[in-house]
Structures are given as C-alpha cells and as structure tokens.
Coordinates of C-alpha atoms and ligand atoms in Angstrom, one line a residue:
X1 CA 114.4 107.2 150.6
X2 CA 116.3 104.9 147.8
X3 CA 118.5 102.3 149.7
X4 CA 120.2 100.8 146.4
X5 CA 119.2 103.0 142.8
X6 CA 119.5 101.0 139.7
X7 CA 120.2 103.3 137.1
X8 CA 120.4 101.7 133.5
X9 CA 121.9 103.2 130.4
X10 CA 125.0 104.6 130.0
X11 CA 124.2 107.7 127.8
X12 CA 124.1 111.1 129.1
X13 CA 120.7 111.0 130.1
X14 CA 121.7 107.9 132.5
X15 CA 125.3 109.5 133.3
X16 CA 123.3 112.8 134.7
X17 CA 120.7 110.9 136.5
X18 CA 123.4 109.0 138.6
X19 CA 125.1 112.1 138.7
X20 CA 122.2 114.3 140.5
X21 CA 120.5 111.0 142.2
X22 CA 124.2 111.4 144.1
X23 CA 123.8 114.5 145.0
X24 CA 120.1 114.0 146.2
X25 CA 120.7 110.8 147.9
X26 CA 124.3 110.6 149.3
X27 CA 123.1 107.0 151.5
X28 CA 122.4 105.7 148.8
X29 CA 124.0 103.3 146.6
X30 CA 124.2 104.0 142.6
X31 CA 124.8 101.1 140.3
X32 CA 125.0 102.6 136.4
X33 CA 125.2 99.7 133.8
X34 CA 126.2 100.3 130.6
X35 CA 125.9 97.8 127.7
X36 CA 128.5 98.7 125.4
X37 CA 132.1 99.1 126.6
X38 CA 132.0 102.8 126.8
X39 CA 129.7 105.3 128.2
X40 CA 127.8 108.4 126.9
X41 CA 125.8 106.6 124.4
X42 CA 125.2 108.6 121.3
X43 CA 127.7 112.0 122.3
X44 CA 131.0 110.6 120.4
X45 CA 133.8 113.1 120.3
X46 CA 137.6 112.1 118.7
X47 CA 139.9 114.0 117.8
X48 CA 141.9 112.5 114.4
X49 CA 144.8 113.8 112.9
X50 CA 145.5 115.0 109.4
X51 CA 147.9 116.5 107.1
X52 CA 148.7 119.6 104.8
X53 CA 149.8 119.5 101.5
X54 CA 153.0 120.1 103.2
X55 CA 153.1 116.9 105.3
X56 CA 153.0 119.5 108.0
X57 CA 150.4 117.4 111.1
X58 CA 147.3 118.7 112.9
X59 CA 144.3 117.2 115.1
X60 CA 141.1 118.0 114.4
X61 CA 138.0 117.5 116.9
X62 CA 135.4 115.4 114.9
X63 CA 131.8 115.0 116.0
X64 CA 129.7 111.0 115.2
X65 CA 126.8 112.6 116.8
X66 CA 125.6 115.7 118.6
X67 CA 128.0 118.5 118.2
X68 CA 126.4 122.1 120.0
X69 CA 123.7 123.0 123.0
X70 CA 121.2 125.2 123.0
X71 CA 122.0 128.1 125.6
X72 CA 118.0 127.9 126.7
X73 CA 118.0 124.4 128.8
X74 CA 118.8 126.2 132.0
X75 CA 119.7 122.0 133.2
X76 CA 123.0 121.7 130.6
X77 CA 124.3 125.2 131.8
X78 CA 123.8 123.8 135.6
X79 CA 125.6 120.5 135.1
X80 CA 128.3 122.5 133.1
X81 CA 128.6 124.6 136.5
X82 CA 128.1 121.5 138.7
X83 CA 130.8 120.0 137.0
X84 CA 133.4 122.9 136.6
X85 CA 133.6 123.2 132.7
X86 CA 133.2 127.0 132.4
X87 CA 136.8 127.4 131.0
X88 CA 136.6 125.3 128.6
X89 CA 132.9 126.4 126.9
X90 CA 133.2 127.7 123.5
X91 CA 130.6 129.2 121.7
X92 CA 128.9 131.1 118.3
X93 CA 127.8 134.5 119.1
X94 CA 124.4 135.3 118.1
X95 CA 125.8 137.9 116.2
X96 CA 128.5 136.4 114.0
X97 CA 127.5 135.1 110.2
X98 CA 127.8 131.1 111.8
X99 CA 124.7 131.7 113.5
X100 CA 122.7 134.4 111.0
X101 CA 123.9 133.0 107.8
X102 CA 121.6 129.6 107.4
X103 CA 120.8 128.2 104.0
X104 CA 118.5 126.1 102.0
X105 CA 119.6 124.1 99.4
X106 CA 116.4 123.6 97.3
X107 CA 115.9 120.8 95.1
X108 CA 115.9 122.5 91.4
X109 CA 117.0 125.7 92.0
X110 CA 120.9 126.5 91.8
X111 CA 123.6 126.7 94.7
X112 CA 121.8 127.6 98.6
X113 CA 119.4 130.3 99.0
X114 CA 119.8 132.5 102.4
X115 CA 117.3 132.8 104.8
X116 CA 116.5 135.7 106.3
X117 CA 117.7 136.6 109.8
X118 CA 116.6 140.3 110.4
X119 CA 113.5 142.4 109.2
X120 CA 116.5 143.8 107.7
X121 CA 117.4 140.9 105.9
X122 CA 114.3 140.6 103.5
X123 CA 115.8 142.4 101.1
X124 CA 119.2 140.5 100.6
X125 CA 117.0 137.1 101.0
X126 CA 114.5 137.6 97.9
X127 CA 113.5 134.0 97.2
X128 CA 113.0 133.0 100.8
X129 CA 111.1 136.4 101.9
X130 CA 109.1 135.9 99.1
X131 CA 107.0 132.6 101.0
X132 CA 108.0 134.0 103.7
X133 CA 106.4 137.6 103.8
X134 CA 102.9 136.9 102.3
X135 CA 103.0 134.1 104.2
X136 CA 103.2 135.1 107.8
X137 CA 101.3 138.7 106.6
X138 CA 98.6 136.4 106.2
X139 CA 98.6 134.4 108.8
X140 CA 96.8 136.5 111.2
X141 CA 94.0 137.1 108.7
X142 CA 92.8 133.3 107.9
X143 CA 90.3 132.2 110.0
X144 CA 91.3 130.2 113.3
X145 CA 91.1 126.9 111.8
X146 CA 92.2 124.7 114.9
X147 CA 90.6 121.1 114.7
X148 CA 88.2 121.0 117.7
X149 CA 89.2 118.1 120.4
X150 CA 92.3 118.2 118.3
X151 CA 94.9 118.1 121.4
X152 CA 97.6 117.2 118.6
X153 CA 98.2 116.6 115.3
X154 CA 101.4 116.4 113.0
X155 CA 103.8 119.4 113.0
X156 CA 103.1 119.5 109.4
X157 CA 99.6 119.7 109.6
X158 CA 100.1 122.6 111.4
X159 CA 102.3 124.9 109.3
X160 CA 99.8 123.7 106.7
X161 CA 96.6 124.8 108.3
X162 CA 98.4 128.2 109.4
X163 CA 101.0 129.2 106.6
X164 CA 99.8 127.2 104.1
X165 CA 101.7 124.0 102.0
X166 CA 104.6 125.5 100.5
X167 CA 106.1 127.1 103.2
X168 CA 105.4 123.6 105.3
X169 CA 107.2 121.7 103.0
X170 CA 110.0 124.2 102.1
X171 CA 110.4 125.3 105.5
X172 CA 109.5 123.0 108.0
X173 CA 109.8 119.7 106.5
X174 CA 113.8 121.2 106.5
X175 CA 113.5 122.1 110.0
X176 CA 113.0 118.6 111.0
X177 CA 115.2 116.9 108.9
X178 CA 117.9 119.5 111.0
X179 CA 116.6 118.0 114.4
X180 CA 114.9 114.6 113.8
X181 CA 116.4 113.4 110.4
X182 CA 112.4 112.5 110.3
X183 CA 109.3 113.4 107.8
X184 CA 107.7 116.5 109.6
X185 CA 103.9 115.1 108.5
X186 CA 104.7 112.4 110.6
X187 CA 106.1 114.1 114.1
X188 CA 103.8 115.2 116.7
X189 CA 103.6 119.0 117.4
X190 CA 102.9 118.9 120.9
X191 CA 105.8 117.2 121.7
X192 CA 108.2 118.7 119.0
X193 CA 107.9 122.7 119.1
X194 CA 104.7 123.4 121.8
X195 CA 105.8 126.6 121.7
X196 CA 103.9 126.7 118.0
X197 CA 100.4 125.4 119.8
X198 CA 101.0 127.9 122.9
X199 CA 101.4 131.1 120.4
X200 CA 97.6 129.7 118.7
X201 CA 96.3 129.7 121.9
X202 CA 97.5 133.1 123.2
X203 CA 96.9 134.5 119.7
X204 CA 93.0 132.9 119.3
X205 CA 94.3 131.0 116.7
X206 CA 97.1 133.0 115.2
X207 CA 100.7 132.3 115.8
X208 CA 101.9 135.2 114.8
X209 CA 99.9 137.1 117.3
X210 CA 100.2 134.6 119.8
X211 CA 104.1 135.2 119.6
X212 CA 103.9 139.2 119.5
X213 CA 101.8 139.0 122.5
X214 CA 104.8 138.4 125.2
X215 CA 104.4 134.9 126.9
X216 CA 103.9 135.4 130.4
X217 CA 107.5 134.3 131.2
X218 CA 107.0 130.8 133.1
X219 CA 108.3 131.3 136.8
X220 CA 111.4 129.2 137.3
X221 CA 110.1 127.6 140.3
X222 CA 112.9 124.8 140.5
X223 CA 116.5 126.8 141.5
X224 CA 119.5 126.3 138.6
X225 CA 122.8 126.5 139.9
X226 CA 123.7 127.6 136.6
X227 CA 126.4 130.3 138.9
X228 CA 128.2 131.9 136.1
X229 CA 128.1 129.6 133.1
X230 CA 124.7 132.0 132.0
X231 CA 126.4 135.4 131.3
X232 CA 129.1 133.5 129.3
X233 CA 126.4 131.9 126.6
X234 CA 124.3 134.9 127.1
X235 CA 125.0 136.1 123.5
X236 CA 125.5 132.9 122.2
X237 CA 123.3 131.0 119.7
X238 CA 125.2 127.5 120.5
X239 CA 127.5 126.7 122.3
X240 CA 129.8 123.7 122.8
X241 CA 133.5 122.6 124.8
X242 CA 137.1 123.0 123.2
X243 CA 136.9 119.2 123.4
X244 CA 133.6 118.6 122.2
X245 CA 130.3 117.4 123.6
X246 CA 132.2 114.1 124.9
X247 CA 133.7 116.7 127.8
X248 CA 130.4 116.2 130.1
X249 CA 130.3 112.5 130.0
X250 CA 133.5 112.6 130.5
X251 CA 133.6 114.7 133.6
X252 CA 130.3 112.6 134.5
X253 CA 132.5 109.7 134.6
X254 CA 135.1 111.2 136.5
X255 CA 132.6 112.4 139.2
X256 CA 131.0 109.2 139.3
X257 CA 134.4 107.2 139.4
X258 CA 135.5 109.2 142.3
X259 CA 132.0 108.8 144.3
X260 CA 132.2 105.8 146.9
X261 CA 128.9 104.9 146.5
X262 CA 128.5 105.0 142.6
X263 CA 129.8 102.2 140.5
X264 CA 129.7 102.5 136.9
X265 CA 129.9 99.1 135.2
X266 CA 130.1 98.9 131.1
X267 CA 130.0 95.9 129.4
X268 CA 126.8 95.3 131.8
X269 CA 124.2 94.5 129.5
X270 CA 120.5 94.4 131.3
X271 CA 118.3 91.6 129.8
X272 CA 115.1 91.6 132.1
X273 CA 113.7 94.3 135.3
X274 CA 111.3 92.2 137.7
X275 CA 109.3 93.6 140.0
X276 CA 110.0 91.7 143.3
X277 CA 106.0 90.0 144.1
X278 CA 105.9 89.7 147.5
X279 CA 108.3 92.3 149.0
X280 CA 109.5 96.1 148.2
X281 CA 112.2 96.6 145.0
X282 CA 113.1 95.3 141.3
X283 CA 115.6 92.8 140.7
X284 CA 117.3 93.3 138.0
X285 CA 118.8 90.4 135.5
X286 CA 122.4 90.8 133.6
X287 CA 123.1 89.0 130.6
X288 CA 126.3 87.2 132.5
X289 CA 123.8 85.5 134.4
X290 CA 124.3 87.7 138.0
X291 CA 121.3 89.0 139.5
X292 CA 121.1 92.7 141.5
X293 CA 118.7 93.6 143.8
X294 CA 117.8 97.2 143.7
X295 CA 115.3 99.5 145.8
X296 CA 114.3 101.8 142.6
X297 CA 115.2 101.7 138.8
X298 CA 116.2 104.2 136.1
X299 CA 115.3 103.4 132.7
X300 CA 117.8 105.5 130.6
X301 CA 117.6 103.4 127.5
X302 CA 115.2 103.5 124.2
X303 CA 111.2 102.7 125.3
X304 CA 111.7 100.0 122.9
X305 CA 114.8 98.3 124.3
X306 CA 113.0 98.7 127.9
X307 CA 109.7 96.5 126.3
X308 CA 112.4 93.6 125.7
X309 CA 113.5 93.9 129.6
X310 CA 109.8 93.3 131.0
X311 CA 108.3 90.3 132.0
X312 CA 104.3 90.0 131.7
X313 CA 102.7 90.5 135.0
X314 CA 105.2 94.4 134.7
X315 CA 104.2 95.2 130.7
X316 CA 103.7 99.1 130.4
X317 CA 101.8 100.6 127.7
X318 CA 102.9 102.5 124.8
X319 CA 106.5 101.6 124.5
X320 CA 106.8 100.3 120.9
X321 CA 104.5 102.7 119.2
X322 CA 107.3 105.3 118.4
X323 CA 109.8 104.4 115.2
X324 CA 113.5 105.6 115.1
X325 CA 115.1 107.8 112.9
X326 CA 118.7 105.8 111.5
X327 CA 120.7 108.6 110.0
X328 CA 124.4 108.4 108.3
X329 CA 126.8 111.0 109.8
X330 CA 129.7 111.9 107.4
X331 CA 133.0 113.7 108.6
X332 CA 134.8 115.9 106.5
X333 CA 138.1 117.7 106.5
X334 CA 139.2 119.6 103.4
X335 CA 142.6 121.0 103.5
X336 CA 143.9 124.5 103.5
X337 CA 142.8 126.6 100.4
X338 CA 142.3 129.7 98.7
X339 CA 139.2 129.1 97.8
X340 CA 136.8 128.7 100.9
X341 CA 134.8 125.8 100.8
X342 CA 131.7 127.1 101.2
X343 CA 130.2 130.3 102.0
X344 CA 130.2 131.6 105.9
X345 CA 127.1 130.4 107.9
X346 CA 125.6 127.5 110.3
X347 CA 124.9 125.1 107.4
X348 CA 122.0 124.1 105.1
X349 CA 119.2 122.0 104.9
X350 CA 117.6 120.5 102.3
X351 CA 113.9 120.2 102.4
X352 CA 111.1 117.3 101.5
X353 CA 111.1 116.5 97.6
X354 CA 108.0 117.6 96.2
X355 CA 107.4 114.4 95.3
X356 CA 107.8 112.9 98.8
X357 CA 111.2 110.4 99.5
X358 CA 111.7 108.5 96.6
X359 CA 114.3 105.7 96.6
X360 CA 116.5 107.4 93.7
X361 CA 117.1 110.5 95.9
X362 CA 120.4 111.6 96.8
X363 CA 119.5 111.1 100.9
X364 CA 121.0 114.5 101.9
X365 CA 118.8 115.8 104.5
X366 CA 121.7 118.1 105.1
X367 CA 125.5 120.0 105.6
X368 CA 126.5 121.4 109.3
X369 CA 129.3 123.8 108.6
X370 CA 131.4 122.9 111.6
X371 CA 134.7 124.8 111.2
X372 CA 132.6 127.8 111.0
X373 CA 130.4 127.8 114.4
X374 CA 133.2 125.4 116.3
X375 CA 136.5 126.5 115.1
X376 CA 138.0 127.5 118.6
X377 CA 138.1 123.7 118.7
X378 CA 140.7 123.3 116.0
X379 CA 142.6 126.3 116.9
X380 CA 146.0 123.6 116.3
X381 CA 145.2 123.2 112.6
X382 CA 144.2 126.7 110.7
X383 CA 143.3 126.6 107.4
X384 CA 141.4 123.4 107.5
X385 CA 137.7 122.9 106.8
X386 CA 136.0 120.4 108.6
X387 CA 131.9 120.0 107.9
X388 CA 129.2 117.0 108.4
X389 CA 126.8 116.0 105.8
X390 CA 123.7 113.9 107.6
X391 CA 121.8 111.4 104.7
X392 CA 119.0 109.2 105.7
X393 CA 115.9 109.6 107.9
X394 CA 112.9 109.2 105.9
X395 CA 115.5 108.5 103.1
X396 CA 116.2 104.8 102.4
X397 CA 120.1 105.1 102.0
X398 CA 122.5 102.2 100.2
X399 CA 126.1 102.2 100.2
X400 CA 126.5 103.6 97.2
X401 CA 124.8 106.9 98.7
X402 CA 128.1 107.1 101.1
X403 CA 130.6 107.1 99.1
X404 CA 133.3 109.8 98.9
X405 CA 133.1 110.3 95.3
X406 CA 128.9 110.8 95.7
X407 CA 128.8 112.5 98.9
X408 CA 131.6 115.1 97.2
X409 CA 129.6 114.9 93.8
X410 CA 126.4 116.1 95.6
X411 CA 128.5 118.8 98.3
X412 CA 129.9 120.0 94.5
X413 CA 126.2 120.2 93.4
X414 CA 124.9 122.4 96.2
X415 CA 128.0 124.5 96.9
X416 CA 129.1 125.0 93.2
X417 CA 128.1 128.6 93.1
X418 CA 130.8 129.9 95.4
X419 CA 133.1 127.6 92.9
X420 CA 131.9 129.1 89.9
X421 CA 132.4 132.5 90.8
X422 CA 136.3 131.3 91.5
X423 CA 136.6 130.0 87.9
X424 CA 134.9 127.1 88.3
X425 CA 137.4 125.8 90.8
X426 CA 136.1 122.0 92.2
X427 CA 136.1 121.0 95.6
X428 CA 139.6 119.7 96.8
X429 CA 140.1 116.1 97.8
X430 CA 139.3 115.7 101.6
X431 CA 142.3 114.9 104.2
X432 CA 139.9 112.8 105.8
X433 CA 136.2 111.0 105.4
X434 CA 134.6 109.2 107.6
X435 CA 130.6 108.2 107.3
X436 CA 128.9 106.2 110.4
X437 CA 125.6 104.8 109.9
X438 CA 123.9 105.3 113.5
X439 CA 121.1 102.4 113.4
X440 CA 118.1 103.7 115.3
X441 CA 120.0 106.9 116.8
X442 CA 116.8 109.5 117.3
X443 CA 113.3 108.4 118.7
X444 CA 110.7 110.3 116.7
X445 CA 107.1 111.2 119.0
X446 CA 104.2 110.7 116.8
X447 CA 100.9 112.5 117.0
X448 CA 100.3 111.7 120.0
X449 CA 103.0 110.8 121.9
X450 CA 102.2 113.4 124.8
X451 CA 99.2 112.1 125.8
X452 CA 100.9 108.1 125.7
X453 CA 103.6 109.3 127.9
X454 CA 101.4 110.6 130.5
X455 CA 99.3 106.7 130.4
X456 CA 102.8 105.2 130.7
X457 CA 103.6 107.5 133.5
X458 CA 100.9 106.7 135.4
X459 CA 100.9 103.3 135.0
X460 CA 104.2 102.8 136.3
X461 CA 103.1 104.7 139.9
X462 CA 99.8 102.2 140.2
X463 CA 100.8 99.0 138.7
X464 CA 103.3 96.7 140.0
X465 CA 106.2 98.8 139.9
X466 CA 104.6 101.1 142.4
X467 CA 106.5 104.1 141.8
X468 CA 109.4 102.3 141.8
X469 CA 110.9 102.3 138.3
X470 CA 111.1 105.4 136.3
X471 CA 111.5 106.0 132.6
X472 CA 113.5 108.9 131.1
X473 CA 115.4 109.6 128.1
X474 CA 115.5 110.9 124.8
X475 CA 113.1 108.5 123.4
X476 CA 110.1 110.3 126.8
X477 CA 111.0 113.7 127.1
X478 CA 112.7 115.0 124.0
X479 CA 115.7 114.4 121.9
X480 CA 117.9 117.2 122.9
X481 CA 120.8 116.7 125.4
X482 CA 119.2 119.5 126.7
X483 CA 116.0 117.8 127.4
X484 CA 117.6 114.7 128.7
X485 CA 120.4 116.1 131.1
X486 CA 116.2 118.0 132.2
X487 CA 114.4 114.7 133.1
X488 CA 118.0 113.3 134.2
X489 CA 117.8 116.2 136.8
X490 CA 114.2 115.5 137.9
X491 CA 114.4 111.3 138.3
X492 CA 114.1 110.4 141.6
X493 CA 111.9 113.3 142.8
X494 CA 108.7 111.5 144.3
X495 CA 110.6 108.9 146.1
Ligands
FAD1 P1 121.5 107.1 124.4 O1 122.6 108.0 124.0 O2 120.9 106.2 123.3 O3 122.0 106.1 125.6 C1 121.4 104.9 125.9 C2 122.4 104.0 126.4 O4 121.8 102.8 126.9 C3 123.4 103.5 125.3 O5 124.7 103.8 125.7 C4 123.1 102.0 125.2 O6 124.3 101.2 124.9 C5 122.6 101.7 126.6 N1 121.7 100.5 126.7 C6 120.7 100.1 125.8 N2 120.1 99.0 126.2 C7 120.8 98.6 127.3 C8 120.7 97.5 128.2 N3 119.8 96.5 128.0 N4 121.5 97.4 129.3 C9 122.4 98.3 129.5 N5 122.6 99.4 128.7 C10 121.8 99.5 127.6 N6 121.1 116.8 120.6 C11 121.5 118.1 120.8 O7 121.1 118.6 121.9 N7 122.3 118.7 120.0 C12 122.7 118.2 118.8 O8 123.5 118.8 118.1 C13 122.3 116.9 118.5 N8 122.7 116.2 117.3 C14 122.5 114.9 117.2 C15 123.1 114.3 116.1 C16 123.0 112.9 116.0 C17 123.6 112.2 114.8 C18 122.2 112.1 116.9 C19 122.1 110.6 116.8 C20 121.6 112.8 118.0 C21 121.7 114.2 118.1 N9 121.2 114.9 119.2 C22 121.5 116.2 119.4 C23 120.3 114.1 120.2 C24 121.0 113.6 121.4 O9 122.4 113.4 121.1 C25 120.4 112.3 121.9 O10 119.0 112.4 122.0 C26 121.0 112.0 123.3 O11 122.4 111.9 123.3 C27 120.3 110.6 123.8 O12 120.9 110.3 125.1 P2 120.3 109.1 125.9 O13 121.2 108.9 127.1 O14 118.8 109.4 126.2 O15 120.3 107.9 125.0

C-alpha cells in the first residue's frame, strides 16, 4: 500500500481524490498542492449583494462556473452523503417548467422557439417538431450507414449520418455549445454521449431503436453509499446546494483540514514529477525550490499542464493533442419587475451559424436562466432575476463582445418577444454585471480521444512510472463534476 500519496491539483477532481484515498488508506499520508491560493479549481460560488429601487439590500448566490449536477452520477450523490450535505441540496423537479421549458434562439428567426418535452408537446412546439418528427420517423428507415473500422468519429458526423444535417446543426451543434462551449464537428462521440453509439449497436444501426429496446441496465458492481441523498433527487432533473456548487469543496476542505494525515497546501505550485531511477517513488519538485518525496502521484490537473511537469526519460503520450474550450461567463441580476424577464424555463441555446463561426458574430453560445431552476438559493432577495449568458468557445470574442450595453442589446434581441407583448417594454438596467473570461476552462476530447487515453493509461503502468502516477480529471474522463468526483473515487485502486 501508498506510504506517502502525492495528490496534485486543487480542483474538485483532486479535492475528492484526497478525500476517498483517506478513506481507503488511513496510514497513509496525503499531501494536496494547490497552485493558486484557493482550492476547488473551476467551481466558484459568491454570494454579492445588491439593491432594490428602494435601496432596500439583498445577497444573491452567483455562479463563475458550474452551477447544477446531474442526479445520474451515482459518485456526486455519494460524496454529498459521505460529506453530510443532504439538508442543504436544492433542486428542479423534473416536472416544473425550469426543467421542461428549454429554448432555442435561432439565428434569423424571432424571439426563442420551444422545444418539445412530451409526445404531448409536438403540438405547442411546431417549428422544432417539425425537424424533429420527420426526422427521427426516419431514422429507423435509412440504411445502417456506420463507417466500418470506424470506432469513432465526430459527434457531428453522427447526427449527420443518422438525422441528417439540419437537425445536427440546429440541434446538436446547440447541445454542445450547452456542455463544451465547443464546435460539435470537432468533439469525439465516444467520449461525449456513448450512449448515442451504444443505441446504434443495440438497434443494428438505428438509434432510435437502439434506445426503445431497453438497455440491459449495467450491474452496479461497485457499492455507492449514496444512503438517502437518492430518493431526494429522485424527481429531480438538476440539482444543486442552497450555497452553490462551492459547498462540496468546501466541506472537502473542511474534511481534509481536520484529517491528521492530509495536508492541503495552496500556493504550492508543482513545476516537475520525476520518477525516482534507481529506487521505488516520484519526487516531486515545487516552484519554491523544496523537493517532496512521494510513494505514488495524482495528476488532477489539465494533460497539458502535466506535459510541462515531465522530464524526458517519464514523457507520456497523447497529452497535448486535446485543445481547450476559453469561454466568457456573464452574471446578471435584474431587479424586481412587473414585467418578467424572460419567459419560465432552463434557458436557451443558440446553435452553429449556418455559415460556420465568423468573427462578426455576436459570440452568444448561450442564456442559463438561473433564478428559475435555482431560486431556493436566493430565497433573501424575491423579485430579483439573476441569469448567465456564456460567449466564446468556437467564437473568437473581443472586449467589445462583453460589454453591458452589447450583452443587454443582444439578451433584448433574443428575449424581445415576451417585451413586445408587454408594450414593447425594454429590458431594465441590471443591479449587477459581472463577465469573467475563463482562459482554457473545458478540455474538449477529439475523435479519438478514447482510444489515446487507454495508450496513456497503459503507458504509465509499464514505463517508468510503474503504476505509480495516475492521471485523472476533467481533461481524461469527462468534463462533468460528475465524472470527475467518478475517476476521483476510483484513483488509487490497483495499488
Ligand atoms: P480544475 O477545476 O481545472 O482544477 C485543476 C486545479 O489544478 C486548479 O485549481 C489549478 O490551479 C491546479 N493546478 C494546475 N497546475 C498546477 C500545478 N502545476 N501545481 C499545482 N496545482 C496546479 N460541470 C457540471 O457538472 N455542471 C455544470 O453546470 C458545469 N458548468 C461549467 C461551466 C463552466 C464555465 C466551466 C468552466 C465548467 C463547467 N463544468 C460543469 C465542468 C466542471 O466544472 C469542470 O470540468 C471541473 O470543475 C474540472 O475539475 P478538475 O478538478 O478536473 O479541474
């Protein structure tokens, strides 16, 4: 077993790896380091304070990056158990118009259009349902049309081949902007929604089929202690915590803090990982100059950053081939008003111009409306609407693209409908605006990129690490917190 565990990053997949290597190996010791001065890496929550017309105060939780979990990851609902944050969950029932009411905000045509989120639903959703309907009627009908020795290909190139161009790029190029603020004719399938290539299979090359034909439900072999977090997010389409996403790293920290033999360090920046030549173990180089010895790593950080760390006789293939997404996250509070904002629902997206991502685009890839799907979080300040517009991606944004008066000028634009009806009524000045650009914030798997981590995994067990250092995050395994806190849970199991 691990004598001394190096874990390195400071982001929730690192957080929860020290976290559950603690609980698997109580000997031994847990270093964390962290190169910024705070931990939990890309989950920012703050709460800021605004005012009424009336001068009257209220605090409003805000969101710089991911702001709800998916109920499916069986690994966040455990850690939320592990780490005693039932009462404070909050979700968005399935049932209520945050989750069923998502939109599209199509380049040319007026206002959002609805998408359907029933069979029921056709009828009130005419310009969706019709791509929609013909399309997936049809589905089953075209001719299996998988490339042969294909084990991949774009996610794109899939709907394409399937459900032919327009509902790829109407559809699912929007899709991705919502998850990867990336180009979906760029993102590997396999790695993005297998569910998609399973279905083909099971359906002899129809989806649709494939996903009438119940899955044989995969047998849980590894044991969740999820106790009983699942029955409260059994209805729920998201969920999230009264204080935001930043409540599990912060209760990571506090576990951590309070373990003897875990030390989280920040401001702990890692500048090179050597295997040790002639004896068992990595040493493991900080930028002050100290030098720790450790018995195995974690590598919780971006493959890209990792390359920088390695010296020549330990390179690893495959780190660099991946690009990043940047995206620029806007917070927005309107104040109380008559008018609502913007119609019930989740949000829209907007999808891929049919002329591709030109420079003189707006940038918006899309609006989350917040206040609508996370309002127990702002129960202190009713009447205020808070929402987040995301620009960038495959979009090349300049500052001019930021700015309140645009970013309300295009929010106008897309939600004017519900404005018109009032009388033409404009969007009210916001009580607060805030947008962060996040350099380099989501790893985007390329065709591919399934196949490259299983070379990188096995080269780490032969070569000289020899089992020793493992690589994990959302840049490996997938970008949800859900599929991070998953690996985070599973580090450490062959040792
Ligand atoms: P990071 O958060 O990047 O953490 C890595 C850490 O390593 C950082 O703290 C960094 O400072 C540190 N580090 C780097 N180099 C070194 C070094 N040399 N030495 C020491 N430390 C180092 N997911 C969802 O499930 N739901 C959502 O709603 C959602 N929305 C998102 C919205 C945005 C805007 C973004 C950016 C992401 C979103 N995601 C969402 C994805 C999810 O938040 C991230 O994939 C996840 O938080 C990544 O965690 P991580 O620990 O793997 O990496």
């Amino acid at each position: 077993p691990p004598s001394t565990i190096a874990v390195i990053g400071g982001g929730i997949t690192g957080l929860s790896s020290a976290f559950h290597l603690s609980r698997r190996f109580p000997q031994a010791s847990i270093i964390l380091l962290e190169k910024s001065s705070r931990d939990g890496g890309w989950i920012r929550s703050r709460r800021v304070e605004v005012k009424d017309s009336h001068g009257n105060k209220a605090e409003i939780l805000l969101e710089a990056g991911p702001r709800s979990l998916r109920p499916n990851s069986k690994a966040i609902l455990e850690l939320t158990n592990l780490l005693h944050l039932t009462s404070s969950i909050i979700t968005t029932p399935k049932s209520s118009k945050a989750a069923k009411d998502r939109f599209l905000h199509i380049p040319g045509r007026p206002g959002l259009t609805r998408l359907p989120s029933s069979p029921l639903s056709l009828l009130s959703t005419p310009y969706a349902s019709s791509i929609l309907v013909p399309s997936i009627l049809r589905e089953p009908i075209r001719r299996a049309n998988r490339p042969k020795d294909a084990d991949d290909e774009s996610v794109s190139s899939l709907l394409a081949r399937r459900f032919g161009h327009k509902l790829e790029r109407i559809f699912g190029s929007a899709l991705v902007h919502g998850i990867y603020a990336a180009d979906a004719r760029a993102l590997s399938v396999k790695a993005t929604f297998p569910i998609l290539l399973e279905a083909e299979e099971r359906g002899r090359g129809s989806i649709v089929l494939g996903m009438l034909k119940a899955g044989s439900k995969e047998s849980d072999l590894q044991q969740y202690d999820v106790g009983d977090v699942q029955s409260l997010v059994n209805d729920a389409a998201v969920f999230s915590f009264v204080d935001g996403l930043g409540t599990i790293p912060k209760s990571l920290r506090e576990y951590l803090d309070k373990s003897e033999k875990v030390t989280v360090r920040t401001n702990a920046v890692v500048t090179s990982l050597r295997p040790k030549l002639n004896a068992e173990g990595i040493e493991v180089d900080l930028a002050n100059g100290e030098t720790l010895s450790a018995s195995h790593v974690v590598s919780a950080i971006p493959l890209d950053r990792l390359e920088d760390l390695l010296p020549s006789h330990g390179a690893l293939p495959h780190l660099t081939t991946n690009p990043m997404s940047s995206v620029t996250v806007v917070n927005i509070v309107f104040p109380p008003s008559k008018t609502p904002i913007h119609p019930p629902g989740f949000g829209y997206l907007i999808p891929r111009p049919v002329g591709g991502y030109s420079r003189r685009g707006t940038g918006f890839l899309g609006t989350v409306f917040d206040s609508c799907s996370l309002g127990a979080q702002d129960t202190g300040a009713p009447g205020f609407t808070k929402l987040t517009v995301m620009l960038g991606g495959p979009y090349e944004i300049t500052p001019a693209h930021t700015k309140i008066e645009n970013v309300l000028a295009q929010l106008q634009h897309h939600l004017s409908p519900i404005h018109h009806r009032i009388g033409g009524a404009r969007l009210p000045w916001p009580v607060y605006f805030e947008a962060m650009e996040h350099n380099e914030c989501i790893p985007l798997p390329l065709v591919g990129h399934v196949r490259r981590m299983e070379e990188l995994r096995a080269a780490l067990k032969t070569g000289p690490w020899k089992g020793k250092l493992e690589v994990i995050g959302a840049s490996v395994d997938g970008v949800s917190v859900g599929d991070c806190v998953e690996a985070a849970r599973k580090v450490g199991r062959d040792w």
